mmCIF file of C-alpha atoms in Angstrom:
data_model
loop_
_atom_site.group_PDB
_atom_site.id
_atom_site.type_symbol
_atom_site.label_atom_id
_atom_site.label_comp_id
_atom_site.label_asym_id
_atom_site.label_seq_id
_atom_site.Cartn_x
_atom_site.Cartn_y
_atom_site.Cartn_z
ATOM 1 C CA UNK A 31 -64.686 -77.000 64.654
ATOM 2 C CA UNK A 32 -62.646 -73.557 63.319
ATOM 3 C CA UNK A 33 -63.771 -71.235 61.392
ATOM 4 C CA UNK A 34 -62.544 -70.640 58.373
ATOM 5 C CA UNK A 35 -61.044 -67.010 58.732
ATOM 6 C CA UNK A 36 -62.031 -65.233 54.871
ATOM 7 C CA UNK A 37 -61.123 -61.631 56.414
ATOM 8 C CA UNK A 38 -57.460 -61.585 54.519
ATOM 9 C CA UNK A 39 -58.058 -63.351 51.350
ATOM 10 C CA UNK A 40 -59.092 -59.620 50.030
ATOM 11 C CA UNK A 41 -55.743 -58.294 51.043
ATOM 12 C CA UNK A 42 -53.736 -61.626 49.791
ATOM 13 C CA UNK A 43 -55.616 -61.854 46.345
ATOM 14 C CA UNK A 44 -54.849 -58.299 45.673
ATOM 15 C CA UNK A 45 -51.246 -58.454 46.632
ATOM 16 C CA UNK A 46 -50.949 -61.224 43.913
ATOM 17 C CA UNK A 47 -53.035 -59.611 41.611
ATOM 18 C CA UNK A 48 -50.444 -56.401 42.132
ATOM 19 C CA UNK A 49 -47.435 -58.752 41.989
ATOM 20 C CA UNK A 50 -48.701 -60.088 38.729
ATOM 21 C CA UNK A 51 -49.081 -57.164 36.934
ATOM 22 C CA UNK A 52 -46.419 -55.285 37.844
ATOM 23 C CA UNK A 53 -44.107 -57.992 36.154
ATOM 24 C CA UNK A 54 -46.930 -57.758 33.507
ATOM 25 C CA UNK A 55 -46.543 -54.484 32.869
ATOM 26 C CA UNK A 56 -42.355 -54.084 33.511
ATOM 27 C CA UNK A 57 -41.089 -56.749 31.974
ATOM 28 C CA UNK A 58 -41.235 -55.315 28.327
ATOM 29 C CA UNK A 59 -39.401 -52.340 29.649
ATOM 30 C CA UNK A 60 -37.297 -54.511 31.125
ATOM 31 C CA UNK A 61 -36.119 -56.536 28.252
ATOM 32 C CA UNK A 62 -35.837 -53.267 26.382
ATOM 33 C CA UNK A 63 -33.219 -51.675 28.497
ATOM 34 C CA UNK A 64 -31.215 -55.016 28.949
ATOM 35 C CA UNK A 65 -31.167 -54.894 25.117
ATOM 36 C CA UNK A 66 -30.109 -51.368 24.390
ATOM 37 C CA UNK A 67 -27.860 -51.090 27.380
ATOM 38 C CA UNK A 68 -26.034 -54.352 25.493
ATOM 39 C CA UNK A 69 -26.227 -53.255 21.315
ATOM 40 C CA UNK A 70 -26.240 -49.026 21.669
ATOM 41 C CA UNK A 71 -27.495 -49.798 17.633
ATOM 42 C CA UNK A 72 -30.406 -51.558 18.777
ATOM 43 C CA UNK A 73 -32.395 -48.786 16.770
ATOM 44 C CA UNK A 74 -30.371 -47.148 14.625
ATOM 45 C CA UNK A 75 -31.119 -44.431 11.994
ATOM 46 C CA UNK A 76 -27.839 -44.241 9.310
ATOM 47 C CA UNK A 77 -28.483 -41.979 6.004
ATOM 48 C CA UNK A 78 -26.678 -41.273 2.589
ATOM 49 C CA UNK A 79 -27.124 -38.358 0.325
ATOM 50 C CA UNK A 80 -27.515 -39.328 -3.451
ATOM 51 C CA UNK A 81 -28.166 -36.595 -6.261
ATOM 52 C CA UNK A 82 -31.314 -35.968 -5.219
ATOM 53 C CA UNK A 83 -32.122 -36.534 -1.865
ATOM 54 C CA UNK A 84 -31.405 -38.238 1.361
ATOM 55 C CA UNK A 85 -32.192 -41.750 2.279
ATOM 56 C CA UNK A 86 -32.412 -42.729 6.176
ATOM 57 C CA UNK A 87 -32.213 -46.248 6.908
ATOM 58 C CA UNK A 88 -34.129 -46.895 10.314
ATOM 59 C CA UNK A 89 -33.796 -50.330 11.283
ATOM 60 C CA UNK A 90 -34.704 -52.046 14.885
ATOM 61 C CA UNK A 91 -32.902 -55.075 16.240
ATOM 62 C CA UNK A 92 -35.126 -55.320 19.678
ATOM 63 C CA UNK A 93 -37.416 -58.317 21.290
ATOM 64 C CA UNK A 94 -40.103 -55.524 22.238
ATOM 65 C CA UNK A 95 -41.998 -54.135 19.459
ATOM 66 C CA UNK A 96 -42.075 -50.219 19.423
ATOM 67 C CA UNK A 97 -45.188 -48.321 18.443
ATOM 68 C CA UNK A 98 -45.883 -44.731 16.597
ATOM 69 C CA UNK A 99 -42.014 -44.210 15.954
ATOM 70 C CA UNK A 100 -41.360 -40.729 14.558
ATOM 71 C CA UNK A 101 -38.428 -38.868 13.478
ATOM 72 C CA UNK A 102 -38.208 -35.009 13.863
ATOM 73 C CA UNK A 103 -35.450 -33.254 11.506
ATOM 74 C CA UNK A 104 -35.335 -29.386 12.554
ATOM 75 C CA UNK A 105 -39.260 -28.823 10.830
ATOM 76 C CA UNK A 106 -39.208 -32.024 8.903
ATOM 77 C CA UNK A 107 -40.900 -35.141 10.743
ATOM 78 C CA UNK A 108 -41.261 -38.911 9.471
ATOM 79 C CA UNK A 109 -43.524 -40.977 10.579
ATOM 80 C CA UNK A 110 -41.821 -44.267 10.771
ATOM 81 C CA UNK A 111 -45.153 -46.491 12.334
ATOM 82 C CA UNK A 112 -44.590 -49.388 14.406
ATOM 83 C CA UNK A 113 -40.867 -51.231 14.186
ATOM 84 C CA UNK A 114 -40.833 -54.806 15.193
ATOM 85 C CA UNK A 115 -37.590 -57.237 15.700
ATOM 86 C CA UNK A 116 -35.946 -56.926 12.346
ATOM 87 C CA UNK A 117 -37.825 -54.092 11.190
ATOM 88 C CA UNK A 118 -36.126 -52.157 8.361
ATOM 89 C CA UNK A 119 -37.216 -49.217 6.323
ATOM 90 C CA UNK A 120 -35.904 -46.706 4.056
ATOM 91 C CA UNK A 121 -37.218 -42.882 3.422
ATOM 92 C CA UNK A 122 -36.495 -40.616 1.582
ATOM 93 C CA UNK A 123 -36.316 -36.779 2.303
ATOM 94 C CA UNK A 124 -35.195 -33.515 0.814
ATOM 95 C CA UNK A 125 -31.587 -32.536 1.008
ATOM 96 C CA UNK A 126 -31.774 -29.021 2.309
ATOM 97 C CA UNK A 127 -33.490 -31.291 6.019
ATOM 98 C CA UNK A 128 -30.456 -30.641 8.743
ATOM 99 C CA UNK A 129 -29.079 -33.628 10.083
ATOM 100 C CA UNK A 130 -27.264 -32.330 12.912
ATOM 101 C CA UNK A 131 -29.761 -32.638 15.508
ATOM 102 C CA UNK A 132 -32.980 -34.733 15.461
ATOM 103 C CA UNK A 133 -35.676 -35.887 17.685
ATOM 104 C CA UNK A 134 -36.495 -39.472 18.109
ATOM 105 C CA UNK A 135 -39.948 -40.161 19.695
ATOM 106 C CA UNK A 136 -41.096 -43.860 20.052
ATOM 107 C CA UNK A 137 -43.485 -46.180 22.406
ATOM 108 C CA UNK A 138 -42.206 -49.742 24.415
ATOM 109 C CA UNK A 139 -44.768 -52.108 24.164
ATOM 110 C CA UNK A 140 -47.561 -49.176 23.661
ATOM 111 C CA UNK A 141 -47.056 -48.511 27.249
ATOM 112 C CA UNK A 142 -44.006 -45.870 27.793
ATOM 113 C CA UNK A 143 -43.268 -43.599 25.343
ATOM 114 C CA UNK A 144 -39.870 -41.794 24.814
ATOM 115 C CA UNK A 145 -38.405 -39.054 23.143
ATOM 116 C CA UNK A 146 -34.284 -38.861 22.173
ATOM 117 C CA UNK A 147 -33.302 -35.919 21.696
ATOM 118 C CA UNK A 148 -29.598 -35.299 20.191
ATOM 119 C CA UNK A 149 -28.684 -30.994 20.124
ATOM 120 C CA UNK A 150 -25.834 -30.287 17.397
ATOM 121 C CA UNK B 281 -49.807 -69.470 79.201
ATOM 122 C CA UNK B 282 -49.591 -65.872 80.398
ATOM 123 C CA UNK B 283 -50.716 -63.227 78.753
ATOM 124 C CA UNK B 284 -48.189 -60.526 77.287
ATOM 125 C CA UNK B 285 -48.371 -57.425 79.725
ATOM 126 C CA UNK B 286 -49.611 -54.258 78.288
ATOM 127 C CA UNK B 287 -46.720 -51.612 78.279
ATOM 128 C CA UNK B 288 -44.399 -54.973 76.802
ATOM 129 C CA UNK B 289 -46.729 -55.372 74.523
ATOM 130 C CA UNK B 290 -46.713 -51.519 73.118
ATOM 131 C CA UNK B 291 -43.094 -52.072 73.118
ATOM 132 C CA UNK B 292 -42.754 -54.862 71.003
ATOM 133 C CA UNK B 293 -45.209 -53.462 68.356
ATOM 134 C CA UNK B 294 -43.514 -49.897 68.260
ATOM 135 C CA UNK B 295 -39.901 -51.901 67.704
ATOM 136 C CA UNK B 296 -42.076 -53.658 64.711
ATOM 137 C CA UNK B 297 -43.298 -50.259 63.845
ATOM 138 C CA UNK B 298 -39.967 -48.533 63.519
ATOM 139 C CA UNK B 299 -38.656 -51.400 61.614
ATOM 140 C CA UNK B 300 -41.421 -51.412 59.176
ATOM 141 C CA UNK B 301 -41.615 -47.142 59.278
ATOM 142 C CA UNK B 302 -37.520 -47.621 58.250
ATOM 143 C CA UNK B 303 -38.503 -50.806 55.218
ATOM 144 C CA UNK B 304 -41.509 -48.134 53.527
ATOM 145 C CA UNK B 305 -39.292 -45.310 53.540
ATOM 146 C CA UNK B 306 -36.150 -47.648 51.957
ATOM 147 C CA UNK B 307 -38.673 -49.082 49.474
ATOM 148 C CA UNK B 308 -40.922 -45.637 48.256
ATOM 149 C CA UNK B 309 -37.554 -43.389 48.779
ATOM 150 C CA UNK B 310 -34.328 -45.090 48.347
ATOM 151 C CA UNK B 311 -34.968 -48.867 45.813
ATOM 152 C CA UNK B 312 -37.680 -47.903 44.047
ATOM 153 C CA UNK B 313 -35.817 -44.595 42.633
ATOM 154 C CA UNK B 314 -32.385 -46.301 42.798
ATOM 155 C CA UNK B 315 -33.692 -48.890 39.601
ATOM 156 C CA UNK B 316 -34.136 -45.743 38.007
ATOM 157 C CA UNK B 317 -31.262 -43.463 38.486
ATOM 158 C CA UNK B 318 -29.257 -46.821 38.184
ATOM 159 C CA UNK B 319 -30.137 -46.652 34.509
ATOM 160 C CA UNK B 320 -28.949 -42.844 34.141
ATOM 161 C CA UNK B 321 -32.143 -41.278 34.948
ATOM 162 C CA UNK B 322 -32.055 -38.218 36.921
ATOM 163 C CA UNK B 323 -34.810 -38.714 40.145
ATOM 164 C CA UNK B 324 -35.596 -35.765 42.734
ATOM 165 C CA UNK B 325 -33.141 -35.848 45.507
ATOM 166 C CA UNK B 326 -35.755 -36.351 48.365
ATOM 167 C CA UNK B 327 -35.795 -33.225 50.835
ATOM 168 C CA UNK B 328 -35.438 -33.670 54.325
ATOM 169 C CA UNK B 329 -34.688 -37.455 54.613
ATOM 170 C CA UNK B 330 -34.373 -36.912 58.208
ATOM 171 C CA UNK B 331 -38.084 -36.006 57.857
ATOM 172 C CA UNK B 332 -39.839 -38.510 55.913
ATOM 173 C CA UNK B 333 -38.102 -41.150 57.595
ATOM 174 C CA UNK B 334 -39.428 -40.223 61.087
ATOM 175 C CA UNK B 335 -42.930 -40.216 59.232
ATOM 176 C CA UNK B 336 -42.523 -43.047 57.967
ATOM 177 C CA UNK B 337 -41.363 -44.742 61.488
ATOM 178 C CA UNK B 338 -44.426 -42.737 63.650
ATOM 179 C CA UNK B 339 -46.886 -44.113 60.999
ATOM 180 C CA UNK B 340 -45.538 -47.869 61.697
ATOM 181 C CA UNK B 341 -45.815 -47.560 64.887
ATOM 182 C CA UNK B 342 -49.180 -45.059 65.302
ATOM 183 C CA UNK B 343 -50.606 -48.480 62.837
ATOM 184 C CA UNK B 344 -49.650 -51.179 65.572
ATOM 185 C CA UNK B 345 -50.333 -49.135 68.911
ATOM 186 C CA UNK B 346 -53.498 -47.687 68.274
ATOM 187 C CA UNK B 347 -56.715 -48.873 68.661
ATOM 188 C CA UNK B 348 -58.501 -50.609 65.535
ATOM 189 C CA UNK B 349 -60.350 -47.602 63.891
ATOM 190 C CA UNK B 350 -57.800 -44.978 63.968
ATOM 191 C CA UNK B 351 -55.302 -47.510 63.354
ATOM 192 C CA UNK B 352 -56.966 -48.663 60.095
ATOM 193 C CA UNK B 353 -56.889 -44.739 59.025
ATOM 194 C CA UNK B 354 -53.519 -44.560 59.453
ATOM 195 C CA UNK B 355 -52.957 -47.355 57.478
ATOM 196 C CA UNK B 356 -54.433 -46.037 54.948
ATOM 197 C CA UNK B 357 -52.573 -42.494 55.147
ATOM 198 C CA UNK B 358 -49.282 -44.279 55.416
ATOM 199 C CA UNK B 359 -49.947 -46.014 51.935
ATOM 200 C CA UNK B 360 -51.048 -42.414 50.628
ATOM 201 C CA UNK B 361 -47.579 -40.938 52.117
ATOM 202 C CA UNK B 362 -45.757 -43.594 50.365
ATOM 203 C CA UNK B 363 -47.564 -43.065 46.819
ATOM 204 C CA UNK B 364 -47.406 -39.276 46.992
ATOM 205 C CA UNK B 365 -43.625 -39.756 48.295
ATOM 206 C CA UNK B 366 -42.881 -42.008 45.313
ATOM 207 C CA UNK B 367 -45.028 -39.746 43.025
ATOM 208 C CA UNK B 368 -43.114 -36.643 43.508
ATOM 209 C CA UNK B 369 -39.556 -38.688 43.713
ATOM 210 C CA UNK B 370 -40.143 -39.614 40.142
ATOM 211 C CA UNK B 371 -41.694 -36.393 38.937
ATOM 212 C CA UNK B 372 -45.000 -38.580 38.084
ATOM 213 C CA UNK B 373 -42.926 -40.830 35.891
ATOM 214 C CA UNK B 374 -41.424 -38.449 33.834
ATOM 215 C CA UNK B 375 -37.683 -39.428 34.417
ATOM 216 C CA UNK B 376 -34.695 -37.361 32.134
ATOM 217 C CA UNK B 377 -31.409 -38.431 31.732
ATOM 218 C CA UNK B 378 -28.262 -37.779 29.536
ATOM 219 C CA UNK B 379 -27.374 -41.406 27.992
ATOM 220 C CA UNK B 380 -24.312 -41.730 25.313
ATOM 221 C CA UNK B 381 -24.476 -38.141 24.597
ATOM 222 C CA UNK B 382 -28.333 -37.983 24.183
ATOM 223 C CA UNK B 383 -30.995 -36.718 26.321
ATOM 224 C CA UNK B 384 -33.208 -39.318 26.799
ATOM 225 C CA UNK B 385 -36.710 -38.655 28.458
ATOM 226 C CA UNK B 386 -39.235 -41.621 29.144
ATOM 227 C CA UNK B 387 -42.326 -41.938 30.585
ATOM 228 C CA UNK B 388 -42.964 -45.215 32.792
ATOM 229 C CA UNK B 389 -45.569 -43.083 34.922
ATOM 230 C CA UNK B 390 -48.184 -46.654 34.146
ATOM 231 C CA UNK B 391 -45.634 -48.259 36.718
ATOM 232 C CA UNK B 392 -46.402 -45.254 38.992
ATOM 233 C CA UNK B 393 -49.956 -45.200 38.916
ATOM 234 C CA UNK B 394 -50.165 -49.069 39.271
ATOM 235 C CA UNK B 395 -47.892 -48.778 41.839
ATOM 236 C CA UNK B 396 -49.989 -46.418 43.996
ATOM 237 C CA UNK B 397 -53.364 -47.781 42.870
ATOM 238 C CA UNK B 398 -52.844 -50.974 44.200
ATOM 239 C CA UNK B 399 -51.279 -49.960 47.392
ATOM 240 C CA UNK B 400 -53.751 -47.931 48.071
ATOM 241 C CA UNK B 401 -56.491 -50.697 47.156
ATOM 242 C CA UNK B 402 -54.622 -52.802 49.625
ATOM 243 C CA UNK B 403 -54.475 -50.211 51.954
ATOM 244 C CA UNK B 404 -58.154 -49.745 52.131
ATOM 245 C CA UNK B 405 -58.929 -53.451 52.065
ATOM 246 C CA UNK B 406 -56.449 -54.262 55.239
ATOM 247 C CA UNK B 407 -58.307 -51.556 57.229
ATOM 248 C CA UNK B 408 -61.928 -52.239 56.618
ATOM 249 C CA UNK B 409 -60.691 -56.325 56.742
ATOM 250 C CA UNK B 410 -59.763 -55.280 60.852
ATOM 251 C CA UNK B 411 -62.685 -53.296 60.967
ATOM 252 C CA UNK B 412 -64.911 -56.316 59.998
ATOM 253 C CA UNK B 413 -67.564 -56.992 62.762
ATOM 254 C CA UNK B 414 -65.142 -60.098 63.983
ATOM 255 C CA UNK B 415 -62.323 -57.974 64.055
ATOM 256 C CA UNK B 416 -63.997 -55.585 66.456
ATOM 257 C CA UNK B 417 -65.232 -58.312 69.024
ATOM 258 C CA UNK B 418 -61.763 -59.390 69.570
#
């Protein structure tokens, strides 16, 4: 009668358990480059000046929700939250704030954050 | 059935060492970086290819020649090559690029470290799995 041989079911279990959460784990970021690499507005930020201030329009398009979104104007930053497919907000902020060059810092899925950065 | 002589034998398993020396180094230094600098991202131009690729090909083929202990160790140390390799090839994770006019900077260093956690993990498990008291009857 054979043995059963148990000595590689370690190695094979683990190899699955790797496979499965590396798809796990890229598949949001996935998806999220697919999608901005196809809409380049798939978060945009537009503004208009009024009398009195400024009002940015930040609104997300994506499958993959985005976490702790924030918006750095020169030494002005707003704190947009979380952004979800559809997601669309309005803020306002002072007029003297520089809109020339901004810093956009955001997280995929809670798991890889990123920071835009545009220089006037 | 005869058995396969000796020197033949070291042969064969060095050819299947260079080949799978030649498949690490394509994986940890050439695809894995390629899906990012494919998107834009800039990755560390590996130094002396020449290099790591005969590392890569001694440490297949030290894995398959040697005897069970030492060759368990250097299956380990070729998985810790590879993670380090990929590691510093992708500055940790930390990959810049210039995209439409904006410097983008992301950080996918979770794929990184879950990249060389589990090879190592497997690493370790496929060397004390031919160390198992079986394993060293054979």
């Amino acid at each position: 009668m054979s043995k059963v041989k148990w000595k590689g079911v370690p190695v094979v279990v683990s190899s699955i358990l790797f496979i499965i959460s590396l798809l796990v784990v890229m598949v949001p970021l996935l998806v999220f480059v697919e999608e901005a690499s196809s809409n380049p507005n798939l978060l945009s930020v537009s503004y208009r000046v009024d009398n009195e201030s400024i009002i940015l329009t930040v609104s997300y398009s994506g499958s993959i929700p985005l976490k702790d979104v924030k918006l750095i104007l020169g030494n002005y930053s707003v704190d947009i939250g979380d952004l979800s497919k559809g997601s669309r907000a309005l803020f306002r902020i002072p007029k003297n704030v520089s809109m020339n060059e901004f810093e956009l810092d955001f997280n995929i899925f809670g798991l890889y954050p990123v920071r835009v950065v545009k220089n006037g | 059935m005869g058995r396969i002589p000796r020197p033949v034998r070291i042969i064969l398993l060095s050819v299947v060492g260079v080949v799978v020396g030649v498949l690490y180094y394509y994986i940890y230094g050439y695809m894995i970086p390629s899906i990012f600098s494919g998107y834009g991202f800039e990755v560390n131009a590996p130094k002396g290819v020449s290099v790591m690729i005969m590392l890569f090909i001694l440490l297949g083929i030290f894995e398959r020649v040697l005897p069970r202990i030492p060759a368990g160790a250097v299956r380990i140390l070729s998985k810790v090559v590879g993670a380090i390799y990929l590691y510093y090839i992708t500055s940790g994770g930390i990959l810049s690029g210039e995209i439409s006019g904006l410097s983008v900077t992301i950080d996918v260093s979770t794929i990184i470290y879950l990249v060389i956690g589990f090879s190592l993990l497997i690493g370790l498990l496929d060397a004390f799995s031919s160390l198992s008291p079986e394993a060293l009857t054979e």
